[in-house]
Coordinates of C-alpha atoms in Angstrom, one line a residue:
M244 CA 99.8 95.1 84.0
N245 CA 102.1 96.6 86.6
L246 CA 103.6 99.9 85.3
V247 CA 106.4 99.9 88.0
V248 CA 109.7 98.5 86.8
N249 CA 111.4 96.2 89.4
G250 CA 108.8 96.8 92.1
D251 CA 109.8 93.6 93.7
A252 CA 113.5 94.3 94.1
E253 CA 114.4 91.1 92.1
S254 CA 116.5 92.7 89.3
G255 CA 120.0 94.0 89.5
P256 CA 122.7 94.0 92.2
G257 CA 122.1 93.1 95.8
G258 CA 121.1 90.2 98.0
T259 CA 122.9 91.3 101.1
A260 CA 122.5 94.2 103.6
E261 CA 125.2 96.1 101.8
P262 CA 124.1 99.3 100.0
V263 CA 124.0 99.3 96.2
G264 CA 124.8 102.2 93.9
T265 CA 122.2 101.5 91.3
V266 CA 118.8 99.8 91.3
T267 CA 117.3 98.4 88.1
G268 CA 114.4 100.6 86.9
W269 CA 114.8 103.2 89.7
Q270 CA 116.8 106.4 90.0
V271 CA 118.6 106.7 93.4
V272 CA 118.0 110.3 94.3
Q273 CA 119.2 110.2 97.9
G274 CA 121.0 107.8 100.2
A275 CA 122.1 104.2 99.5
P276 CA 119.4 101.5 99.3
A277 CA 120.0 97.8 99.8
L278 CA 118.1 94.9 98.1
I279 CA 118.2 92.3 100.8
A280 CA 117.5 88.5 100.4
Y281 CA 114.7 87.1 102.6
T282 CA 117.3 84.4 103.4
H283 CA 119.9 86.9 104.7
G284 CA 118.8 86.6 108.4
G285 CA 120.4 88.8 111.0
G286 CA 117.1 90.3 112.1
Y287 CA 116.0 91.3 108.6
P288 CA 112.6 90.0 107.4
T289 CA 112.5 86.3 106.4
A290 CA 110.0 84.2 104.5
S291 CA 108.3 83.3 107.8
D292 CA 107.8 87.0 108.8
P293 CA 104.6 88.9 107.8
G294 CA 104.9 89.9 104.1
P295 CA 103.6 89.1 100.6
A296 CA 102.4 85.5 100.2
Q297 CA 103.9 85.4 96.7
R298 CA 107.2 87.1 97.6
G299 CA 110.3 86.8 95.5
S300 CA 113.8 86.4 96.9
R301 CA 114.5 90.0 97.9
F302 CA 113.0 93.2 99.3
F303 CA 114.1 96.9 99.4
S304 CA 115.6 98.5 102.5
G305 CA 116.9 102.0 103.3
G306 CA 120.5 100.6 103.5
N307 CA 122.6 102.6 105.9
S308 CA 121.5 106.2 105.1
P309 CA 119.2 108.2 107.4
R310 CA 117.0 108.9 104.4
T311 CA 117.0 107.0 101.1
A312 CA 114.8 107.8 98.1
L313 CA 114.2 105.9 94.9
L314 CA 112.2 107.5 92.0
Q315 CA 110.5 106.3 88.8
D316 CA 108.8 108.5 86.2
I317 CA 106.3 106.5 84.3
A318 CA 104.6 107.6 81.0
L319 CA 101.0 106.7 81.0
P320 CA 99.7 104.8 77.9
A321 CA 98.9 107.1 74.9
T322 CA 96.3 104.8 73.4
G323 CA 93.9 102.0 74.2
T324 CA 91.3 101.6 77.0
T325 CA 93.7 103.4 79.5
G326 CA 95.1 105.9 77.0
H327 CA 95.0 109.7 77.0
A328 CA 91.5 110.0 75.5
A329 CA 90.1 107.6 78.2
V330 CA 91.9 109.4 81.0
D331 CA 90.6 112.8 79.8
A332 CA 87.0 111.3 79.7
G333 CA 87.4 110.1 83.3
Q334 CA 87.2 106.5 82.3
V335 CA 90.5 105.2 83.8
R336 CA 91.1 104.1 87.4
Y337 CA 94.4 103.4 89.1
A338 CA 95.4 101.1 91.9
V339 CA 98.6 101.5 93.8
G340 CA 99.9 98.9 96.2
A341 CA 103.0 98.1 98.3
W342 CA 104.1 95.9 101.2
L343 CA 105.8 98.3 103.7
G344 CA 107.3 97.6 107.0
G345 CA 110.2 97.7 109.5
Y346 CA 112.2 96.1 112.2
A347 CA 110.7 95.0 115.6
S348 CA 109.6 98.0 117.7
Q349 CA 111.7 100.5 115.8
E350 CA 109.9 103.3 113.9
D351 CA 112.1 103.3 110.8
G352 CA 109.7 103.1 107.9
A353 CA 109.0 103.3 104.2
R354 CA 106.6 105.6 102.4
L355 CA 105.4 105.2 98.8
S356 CA 103.8 108.1 96.9
V357 CA 102.4 108.3 93.3
E358 CA 102.0 111.7 91.9
F359 CA 100.1 112.1 88.6
R360 CA 101.3 115.0 86.4
D361 CA 99.9 116.7 83.3
G362 CA 101.8 117.1 80.0
K363 CA 103.7 120.2 81.4
G364 CA 104.8 118.3 84.5
T365 CA 102.3 120.0 86.9
P366 CA 101.1 117.7 89.7
V367 CA 97.3 117.0 89.4
A368 CA 96.8 114.2 92.0
L369 CA 98.7 112.4 94.8
S370 CA 98.3 109.1 96.6
V371 CA 100.5 108.2 99.6
L372 CA 101.0 104.8 101.3
G373 CA 102.7 104.3 104.6
P374 CA 104.7 104.4 106.6
V375 CA 103.6 101.3 108.6
T376 CA 104.2 101.9 112.3
A377 CA 105.7 99.5 114.8
A378 CA 102.2 99.4 116.5
E379 CA 100.6 98.4 113.2
R380 CA 103.1 95.6 112.9
G381 CA 102.6 94.5 116.5
S382 CA 106.2 95.4 117.1
R383 CA 107.2 92.5 114.8
T384 CA 109.7 92.6 112.0
G385 CA 107.7 92.3 108.7
L386 CA 105.8 94.0 106.0
L387 CA 102.1 94.8 105.7
Q388 CA 100.1 95.5 102.6
R389 CA 98.8 99.0 101.8
T390 CA 96.7 100.0 98.8
A391 CA 94.9 103.0 97.4
G392 CA 93.1 103.8 94.2
S393 CA 90.9 106.4 92.5
A394 CA 90.2 107.8 89.1
V395 CA 93.2 109.0 87.1
P396 CA 92.7 112.7 86.9
P397 CA 91.9 114.1 83.4
G398 CA 95.0 115.5 81.8
A399 CA 97.4 113.2 83.6
R400 CA 100.2 112.0 81.3
T401 CA 102.8 110.7 83.7
A402 CA 103.1 109.1 87.2
R403 CA 106.0 109.9 89.5
V404 CA 106.6 107.0 91.9
L405 CA 108.7 107.9 94.9
L406 CA 109.8 105.4 97.5
V407 CA 111.3 106.9 100.7
F408 CA 113.0 105.1 103.6
T409 CA 113.5 107.1 106.8
R410 CA 115.6 106.1 109.8
T411 CA 114.0 107.5 113.0
G412 CA 116.2 106.0 115.7
S413 CA 119.8 105.4 116.4
G414 CA 122.1 102.9 114.7
T415 CA 123.4 102.7 111.2
S416 CA 120.8 100.6 109.5
N417 CA 117.7 102.3 107.9
D418 CA 115.2 99.5 108.6
G419 CA 112.4 100.7 106.5
Y420 CA 111.4 97.9 104.1
A421 CA 109.3 97.6 101.0
D422 CA 108.3 94.9 98.4
G423 CA 105.6 94.2 95.9
I424 CA 105.2 97.8 94.6
T425 CA 102.5 98.0 91.9
L426 CA 100.7 100.7 89.9
T427 CA 98.0 99.4 87.5
L428 CA 95.4 101.1 85.3
T429 CA 91.9 99.9 84.5
G430 CA 89.5 101.2 81.9
V431 CA 86.0 101.7 83.1
Q432 CA 82.8 102.5 81.1
K433 CA 80.6 105.3 82.3

């Protein structure tokens, strides 16, 4: 089960390149994101550009701010095969994934990080995906999949998911893009 709420940009306001003030499931901590429809056009990614095979109708972008950041703090399950006891015994693995990209040969990009924290809020592990460079995209507009995974560190109780869009060039659009953001846990037997 995906622990990230609205990791596909499908819920809440949006659909155009205009920035939104709120994003369902996320805290906007900096900038002004946009949730853009794949049908919007105007140089933004479309359904025919590289991206998720099972994409929904929208994706995240950095809107018109030089730096835009969205945040989710996720409580890890307390019980079950991925609960606290299993985590502390080293029997839980995580997988984080996202489709990240940008516009043509521009280097605007998106970066996703997942920081696991203990019960006191102290960071105990970090995974970072992206940004995807223009060279990695072949200077094409689109999104490429990035994934990482490892054991959930013993003592972890929350995961802080941070999605950051950075404009590196001139212009007003922050053309870092993201879609299909996931964080899943799996119990493993030793």
